[in-house]
Amino acid sequence: MSGDIAVLGAGMHPWGKWGRSFVEYGTVAARAALADAGIDWTDVRSVVGADTVRGGYPGYVAGATFAQALGWQGARVTSVYAACASGAQAIDTARAQILAGMADAVLVVGADAAPKGFFAPAGGDRHDDPDWLRFRVLGATNPAYFGLYARRRMALHGDTAEDFAQVKVKNAAAGALNPNARYRKAVTAEEVAASAVVADPLRLLDICATSDGAAALVLTSMDFARRHGAPDPVRIRAVSTVTPTYPRAVLDLPDIATDSAAAVEPSPRSFRASIARAAYEEAGIGPEELSLAEVYDLSTALELEWYEDLGLCDVGEGAKLVRDGATALGGRIPVNASGGLASFGEAVPAQAIAQVCELTWQLRGTAGARQVAGARVGITANQGLFGHGSSVVAVR
């Protein structure tokens, strides 16, 4: 049996701060994906919803919430939560159902309505919750963590604030071409440098916002896609959802442990690098075969880290790729041709799905002004709290 599944449809609700329900956003994205696939809602035999913890009980059972919003029609439902990796977990669940013969067509949906400001832990006192502890004990808000990581890069590799600013300049230029992006305005390095300091050395324009938004995919078996007029669809070839190994020398919040009682040899690579490696191994490709990548740019400095973790360059050379224009549109390996989170902001359950939407449009050759010429292979990279890996390889 082939491990490939088809991406028959992709759809999004534009991202912003709209002040409405996540259900509305997800329903719009789902209907757009169904229309793109050219199938009816009643053709879908399974719905996998990526959960949002900010939507109350309907958000905790997102699969059923979206199935009800579209109209109960008997499809099985699944709801998954893996923080920022929720979308990848949803895609992986859908793929497993398709390859197991449980459903020929699966709708995957993620949507969020984000609060103002940066994300904080859920309310209440929970002394055994690492996310609560990192805020209350360490004072490590997300922007503080991003700033520490940026300082680490500066100390180890000689990266500069100007290097970080160029990542924002690159992503804003791409986002200006994307009708689904929240921020559609090019910016200059000078504008980045003039924005307010949030967590030194990072400034306001170095850090992604929190957003409302949604993304959806119709995933099918290859036979179903061919029967419905898609003889050569974009295919998902690998999904990596690996976890870290101990001991760990570099912290990924909120996990502040560096060791465990398990007798595991130290890994030769970081957690983020292991996410990509597992995806490459499953897909049977290497980084040299990529046409483009969509990565999790919570901050400009973290995007540079992903270049190295994906094997696009050696460790410490991420900033050089930006300086050389290699990761810009028209460069050797465009990264975040969508505009990335710099242009979208975080809508947590939707963002890993949105990354695959972008790969789908790029591999189809329908990405418009931001099209990567000749795109044939793409990878996503994301990460969820509590050790959730997230990477998808799509091919055409």
Coordinates of C-alpha atoms in Angstrom, one line a residue:
M1 CA 0.0 0.0 0.0
S2 CA 1.3 3.5 -0.9
G3 CA 1.8 5.7 2.1
D4 CA 0.8 8.8 0.2
I5 CA -2.6 10.5 0.6
A6 CA -4.0 13.2 -1.6
V7 CA -4.7 16.8 -0.6
L8 CA -7.9 17.2 -2.6
G9 CA -8.9 20.6 -1.1
A10 CA -7.5 23.5 0.8
G11 CA -9.2 26.5 2.3
M12 CA -8.7 29.3 4.8
H13 CA -10.6 32.1 6.6
P14 CA -8.4 35.3 6.3
W15 CA -6.5 36.0 9.6
G16 CA -6.9 39.1 11.7
K17 CA -8.7 40.1 14.9
W18 CA -12.3 39.7 13.9
G19 CA -14.0 39.4 17.3
R20 CA -16.2 36.5 16.3
S21 CA -16.5 32.8 17.1
F22 CA -13.8 30.3 16.1
V23 CA -16.7 28.1 14.8
E24 CA -17.6 30.7 12.2
Y25 CA -13.9 30.9 11.0
G26 CA -13.6 27.1 10.8
T27 CA -16.8 26.7 9.0
V28 CA -15.8 29.2 6.4
A29 CA -12.4 27.5 5.9
A30 CA -14.1 24.0 5.7
R31 CA -16.6 25.1 3.1
A32 CA -13.7 26.7 1.1
A33 CA -11.8 23.4 1.3
L34 CA -14.8 21.4 0.2
A35 CA -15.4 23.7 -2.8
D36 CA -11.8 23.5 -3.7
A37 CA -12.0 19.7 -3.6
G38 CA -15.1 19.7 -5.7
I39 CA -17.0 17.4 -3.3
D40 CA -20.1 17.7 -1.2
W41 CA -20.1 17.8 2.6
T42 CA -22.0 14.5 2.6
D43 CA -19.0 12.8 0.8
V44 CA -16.9 13.4 3.9
R45 CA -16.8 10.3 6.1
S46 CA -14.6 11.7 8.9
V47 CA -13.9 15.1 10.5
V48 CA -10.8 15.7 12.5
G49 CA -10.8 19.0 14.5
A50 CA -7.8 20.6 16.0
D51 CA -8.9 21.9 19.4
T52 CA -8.7 25.4 20.8
V53 CA -8.6 25.8 24.5
R54 CA -9.9 29.3 24.1
G55 CA -13.3 28.3 22.7
G56 CA -14.9 26.8 25.8
Y57 CA -16.3 23.3 25.7
P58 CA -17.0 23.5 21.9
G59 CA -13.3 24.2 21.4
Y60 CA -12.3 21.1 23.4
V61 CA -14.4 18.9 21.0
A62 CA -13.7 20.8 17.8
G63 CA -14.3 17.8 15.5
A64 CA -17.9 17.5 16.7
T65 CA -18.3 21.2 16.8
F66 CA -17.4 21.7 13.2
A67 CA -19.4 18.6 12.1
Q68 CA -22.5 20.0 13.8
A69 CA -21.9 23.5 12.3
L70 CA -21.8 22.0 8.8
G71 CA -24.8 19.8 9.5
W72 CA -24.8 16.4 11.2
Q73 CA -24.5 13.7 8.4
G74 CA -23.2 10.7 10.3
A75 CA -19.4 11.1 9.7
R76 CA -17.1 9.9 12.5
V77 CA -15.4 12.7 14.4
T78 CA -12.1 13.1 16.2
S79 CA -10.7 16.0 18.2
V80 CA -7.0 16.5 19.0
Y81 CA -5.0 18.9 21.0
A82 CA -1.2 19.3 20.8
A83 CA -0.8 23.1 21.4
C84 CA 0.8 24.6 18.3
A85 CA 1.2 21.1 16.8
S86 CA -2.5 20.4 16.9
G87 CA -2.9 20.8 13.2
A88 CA -0.2 18.3 12.4
Q89 CA -1.7 15.8 14.8
A90 CA -5.0 16.3 13.1
I91 CA -3.4 15.7 9.7
D92 CA -1.7 12.6 11.0
T93 CA -4.9 11.3 12.5
A94 CA -6.7 11.8 9.1
R95 CA -3.9 10.1 7.3
A96 CA -4.0 7.1 9.6
Q97 CA -7.8 6.7 9.0
I98 CA -7.4 6.9 5.3
L99 CA -4.5 4.4 5.1
A100 CA -6.4 2.1 7.4
G101 CA -9.4 2.1 5.1
M102 CA -11.7 3.7 7.7
A103 CA -12.6 6.7 5.5
D104 CA -11.9 7.7 1.9
A105 CA -12.4 11.4 2.5
V106 CA -11.5 13.3 5.7
L107 CA -12.0 16.9 6.5
V108 CA -9.4 18.5 8.8
V109 CA -10.2 21.8 10.4
G110 CA -8.4 24.1 12.8
A111 CA -9.6 27.5 14.0
D112 CA -9.0 30.0 16.8
A113 CA -10.1 33.3 18.3
A114 CA -7.1 34.6 20.1
P115 CA -7.0 36.9 23.1
K116 CA -5.4 40.3 23.1
G117 CA -1.7 40.3 23.9
F118 CA 0.6 37.3 24.3
F119 CA -0.7 33.9 25.3
A120 CA -0.8 33.1 29.0
P121 CA -1.5 29.9 30.9
A122 CA -5.1 28.9 31.7
G123 CA -6.5 30.4 34.9
G124 CA -6.1 28.9 38.3
D125 CA -3.1 27.7 40.4
R126 CA -1.6 24.5 39.1
H127 CA 1.8 23.7 40.7
D128 CA 2.3 20.6 38.7
D129 CA 1.7 22.4 35.3
P130 CA 5.0 23.3 33.5
D131 CA 3.2 26.0 31.6
W132 CA 1.9 27.6 34.8
L133 CA 5.3 27.2 36.4
R134 CA 7.3 28.9 33.7
F135 CA 5.2 32.0 34.0
R136 CA 4.9 32.1 37.8
V137 CA 8.3 30.8 38.8
L138 CA 10.6 31.8 35.9
G139 CA 8.7 34.8 34.6
A140 CA 9.3 33.3 31.2
T141 CA 6.5 34.6 29.0
N142 CA 6.7 33.7 25.3
P143 CA 8.4 36.9 24.3
A144 CA 11.0 36.6 27.1
Y145 CA 11.8 33.1 25.9
F146 CA 12.2 34.3 22.3
G147 CA 14.5 37.0 23.5
L148 CA 16.7 34.5 25.4
Y149 CA 16.9 32.3 22.3
A150 CA 17.9 35.4 20.2
R151 CA 20.6 36.2 22.7
R152 CA 21.9 32.7 22.6
R153 CA 22.2 32.9 18.8
M154 CA 24.1 36.2 19.1
A155 CA 26.5 34.7 21.6
L156 CA 27.1 31.4 19.8
H157 CA 26.9 32.4 16.1
G158 CA 27.4 36.2 16.0
D159 CA 23.9 36.9 14.7
T160 CA 22.9 40.5 14.9
A161 CA 19.7 42.5 15.4
E162 CA 20.0 43.5 11.8
D163 CA 20.0 39.8 10.8
F164 CA 16.8 39.3 12.7
A165 CA 15.2 42.4 11.1
Q166 CA 15.9 41.0 7.6
V167 CA 13.8 37.9 8.4
K168 CA 10.9 40.2 9.1
V169 CA 11.6 42.2 6.0
K170 CA 11.6 39.0 3.9
N171 CA 8.4 37.6 5.4
A172 CA 6.5 40.9 5.2
A173 CA 7.3 41.2 1.5
A174 CA 5.8 37.7 0.9
G175 CA 2.8 38.4 3.2
A176 CA 2.0 41.5 1.3
L177 CA 1.2 39.2 -1.7
N178 CA -1.1 36.9 0.3
P179 CA -4.8 37.7 0.5
N180 CA -5.2 35.5 3.6
A181 CA -2.5 37.3 5.6
R182 CA -3.4 39.7 8.5
Y183 CA -0.5 42.0 7.8
R184 CA -0.2 42.9 4.1
K185 CA 2.4 45.6 4.2
A186 CA 6.1 45.5 3.3
V187 CA 8.4 46.8 6.1
T188 CA 12.0 48.0 6.1
A189 CA 14.8 47.0 8.5
E190 CA 14.7 50.6 9.7
E191 CA 11.0 50.2 10.7
V192 CA 11.8 47.0 12.6
A193 CA 14.7 48.8 14.4
A194 CA 12.4 51.7 15.3
S195 CA 9.6 49.5 16.8
A196 CA 9.4 49.1 20.6
V197 CA 11.7 46.8 22.4
V198 CA 9.7 43.9 23.8
A199 CA 12.3 41.4 25.0
D200 CA 15.8 42.6 24.2
P201 CA 17.2 42.2 21.6
L202 CA 13.8 41.6 19.9
R203 CA 11.4 44.4 19.0
L204 CA 7.7 44.4 18.4
L205 CA 8.1 43.7 14.7
D206 CA 10.4 40.7 15.4
I207 CA 7.7 38.9 17.3
C208 CA 4.5 37.4 15.8
A209 CA 1.1 38.6 17.0
T210 CA -1.9 36.5 18.2
S211 CA -4.7 36.2 15.7
D212 CA -8.1 34.9 14.8
G213 CA -8.1 32.6 11.8
A214 CA -8.8 29.1 10.3
A215 CA -7.5 26.6 7.9
A216 CA -8.9 23.4 6.5
L217 CA -7.9 20.5 4.2
V218 CA -9.8 17.7 2.5
L219 CA -7.5 14.7 2.6
T220 CA -8.4 11.6 0.6
S221 CA -7.1 8.3 -0.6
M222 CA -5.3 8.4 -3.9
D223 CA -8.1 6.3 -5.5
F224 CA -10.8 8.7 -4.3
A225 CA -8.9 11.7 -5.7
R226 CA -8.5 10.0 -9.1
R227 CA -12.2 9.2 -9.1
H228 CA -13.0 12.8 -8.5
G229 CA -11.0 14.3 -11.3
A230 CA -7.5 14.7 -9.7
P231 CA -5.1 12.2 -11.4
D232 CA -2.0 14.0 -10.1
P233 CA -2.9 15.7 -6.8
V234 CA -0.6 17.1 -4.2
R235 CA 0.3 14.3 -1.9
I236 CA 1.3 14.1 1.8
R237 CA 4.2 11.8 2.0
A238 CA 5.3 12.1 5.6
V239 CA 4.1 13.5 8.9
S240 CA 6.5 13.8 11.9
T241 CA 5.1 14.1 15.4
V242 CA 8.1 12.9 17.3
T243 CA 9.0 13.8 20.9
P244 CA 12.3 14.9 22.5
T245 CA 14.9 12.6 24.1
Y246 CA 16.7 13.2 27.3
P247 CA 19.2 14.5 28.4
R248 CA 18.5 18.0 26.8
A249 CA 21.0 20.8 27.0
V250 CA 18.8 23.4 25.4
L251 CA 15.4 24.1 26.9
D252 CA 12.2 24.3 25.0
L253 CA 9.6 26.0 27.2
P254 CA 7.5 25.1 29.1
D255 CA 9.5 21.9 29.8
I256 CA 12.2 23.1 32.2
A257 CA 13.6 19.6 32.9
T258 CA 16.9 18.6 31.3
D259 CA 17.1 14.9 32.4
S260 CA 15.1 11.9 33.4
A261 CA 15.4 8.6 35.0
A262 CA 15.2 6.8 31.7
A263 CA 18.6 5.4 30.5
V264 CA 18.7 7.1 27.1
E265 CA 22.0 8.0 25.4
P266 CA 22.3 11.7 24.5
S267 CA 20.9 12.5 21.1
P268 CA 23.4 13.9 18.5
R269 CA 20.8 16.4 17.4
S270 CA 18.4 18.9 18.9
F271 CA 14.7 18.2 19.3
R272 CA 13.8 20.5 16.4
A273 CA 16.3 18.8 14.2
S274 CA 14.9 15.4 15.1
I275 CA 11.4 16.5 14.0
A276 CA 12.7 17.3 10.5
R277 CA 14.9 14.2 10.3
A278 CA 12.0 11.9 11.0
A279 CA 10.0 13.6 8.3
Y280 CA 12.8 13.2 5.8
E281 CA 13.4 9.6 6.6
E282 CA 9.7 8.7 6.2
A283 CA 9.4 10.6 2.9
G284 CA 12.7 9.2 1.6
I285 CA 14.1 12.6 0.7
G286 CA 16.7 15.0 1.9
P287 CA 16.8 18.8 2.4
E288 CA 18.6 19.1 -1.0
E289 CA 15.4 18.0 -2.7
L290 CA 13.2 20.7 -1.2
S291 CA 11.6 23.5 -3.3
L292 CA 10.4 25.5 -0.3
A293 CA 9.7 25.3 3.4
E294 CA 7.1 26.8 5.7
V295 CA 8.4 27.2 9.3
Y296 CA 7.2 28.4 12.7
D297 CA 8.5 31.9 12.9
L298 CA 7.3 32.9 16.4
S299 CA 10.2 35.3 16.3
T300 CA 12.7 36.3 13.6
A301 CA 15.5 34.6 15.5
L302 CA 13.6 31.3 15.8
E303 CA 13.2 31.2 12.0
L304 CA 17.0 31.2 11.6
E305 CA 17.1 28.3 14.0
W306 CA 14.7 26.3 11.8
Y307 CA 17.0 26.8 8.7
E308 CA 19.6 24.9 10.5
D309 CA 17.3 22.3 12.0
L310 CA 15.9 21.5 8.5
G311 CA 19.4 21.1 7.2
L312 CA 19.1 24.0 4.8
C313 CA 22.6 25.1 6.1
D314 CA 25.1 24.1 8.7
V315 CA 24.6 25.1 12.4
G316 CA 25.3 28.8 12.8
E317 CA 24.8 29.7 9.2
G318 CA 21.1 30.6 9.2
A319 CA 21.8 34.4 9.2
K320 CA 24.0 34.0 6.1
L321 CA 21.1 32.4 4.2
V322 CA 19.0 35.6 4.9
R323 CA 21.9 37.9 4.0
D324 CA 22.4 36.1 0.7
G325 CA 18.7 36.2 -0.1
A326 CA 18.5 32.4 -0.4
T327 CA 15.3 32.1 1.7
A328 CA 13.4 35.0 0.0
L329 CA 11.0 34.6 -2.9
G330 CA 13.2 34.0 -5.9
G331 CA 16.0 32.6 -3.8
R332 CA 17.5 29.1 -3.7
I333 CA 15.1 27.8 -1.1
P334 CA 12.2 30.1 -0.2
V335 CA 11.1 29.9 3.4
N336 CA 7.7 31.2 4.4
A337 CA 6.5 32.2 1.0
S338 CA 3.1 32.6 2.7
G339 CA 4.5 35.4 4.8
G340 CA 4.8 33.1 7.9
L341 CA 3.5 33.9 11.3
A342 CA 5.1 37.3 10.9
S343 CA 2.3 38.1 8.5
F344 CA -0.4 36.0 9.9
G345 CA 0.0 35.8 13.7
E346 CA -0.7 32.8 15.8
A347 CA -4.1 31.0 15.5
V348 CA -2.8 28.0 17.3
P349 CA -5.0 25.0 16.1
A350 CA -4.9 26.4 12.5
Q351 CA -1.3 27.2 11.9
A352 CA 0.2 23.8 11.0
I353 CA -2.8 23.2 8.7
A354 CA -2.3 26.6 7.1
Q355 CA 1.3 25.7 6.4
V356 CA 0.1 22.6 4.4
C357 CA -2.5 24.8 2.6
E358 CA 0.4 27.0 1.4
L359 CA 2.4 24.0 0.3
T360 CA -0.6 22.7 -1.6
W361 CA -1.1 26.0 -3.5
Q362 CA 2.6 26.3 -4.2
L363 CA 2.9 22.7 -5.5
R364 CA -0.2 23.2 -7.7
G365 CA 1.4 26.3 -9.1
T366 CA -1.6 28.5 -8.0
A367 CA 0.0 30.7 -5.4
G368 CA -0.2 33.8 -7.6
A369 CA 2.4 36.6 -7.2
R370 CA 4.2 34.6 -4.4
Q371 CA 4.6 31.5 -6.5
V372 CA 7.8 29.5 -6.2
A373 CA 8.8 28.5 -9.7
G374 CA 8.8 24.8 -10.4
A375 CA 7.9 23.8 -6.8
R376 CA 7.7 20.0 -6.4
V377 CA 8.6 19.2 -2.8
G378 CA 7.8 21.2 0.3
I379 CA 8.2 20.7 4.1
T380 CA 6.5 22.4 7.1
A381 CA 8.1 22.7 10.5
N382 CA 6.2 23.6 13.7
Q383 CA 6.4 22.7 17.3
G384 CA 3.9 22.4 20.1
L385 CA 4.4 22.9 23.9
F386 CA 5.1 19.8 26.0
G387 CA 7.3 18.1 23.3
H388 CA 5.0 17.9 20.3
G389 CA 6.8 17.7 17.0
S390 CA 5.2 18.9 13.8
S391 CA 6.5 18.5 10.3
V392 CA 4.7 17.5 7.0
V393 CA 6.3 16.7 3.7
A394 CA 4.2 17.3 0.6
V395 CA 5.1 16.4 -3.0
R396 CA 3.7 16.8 -6.5

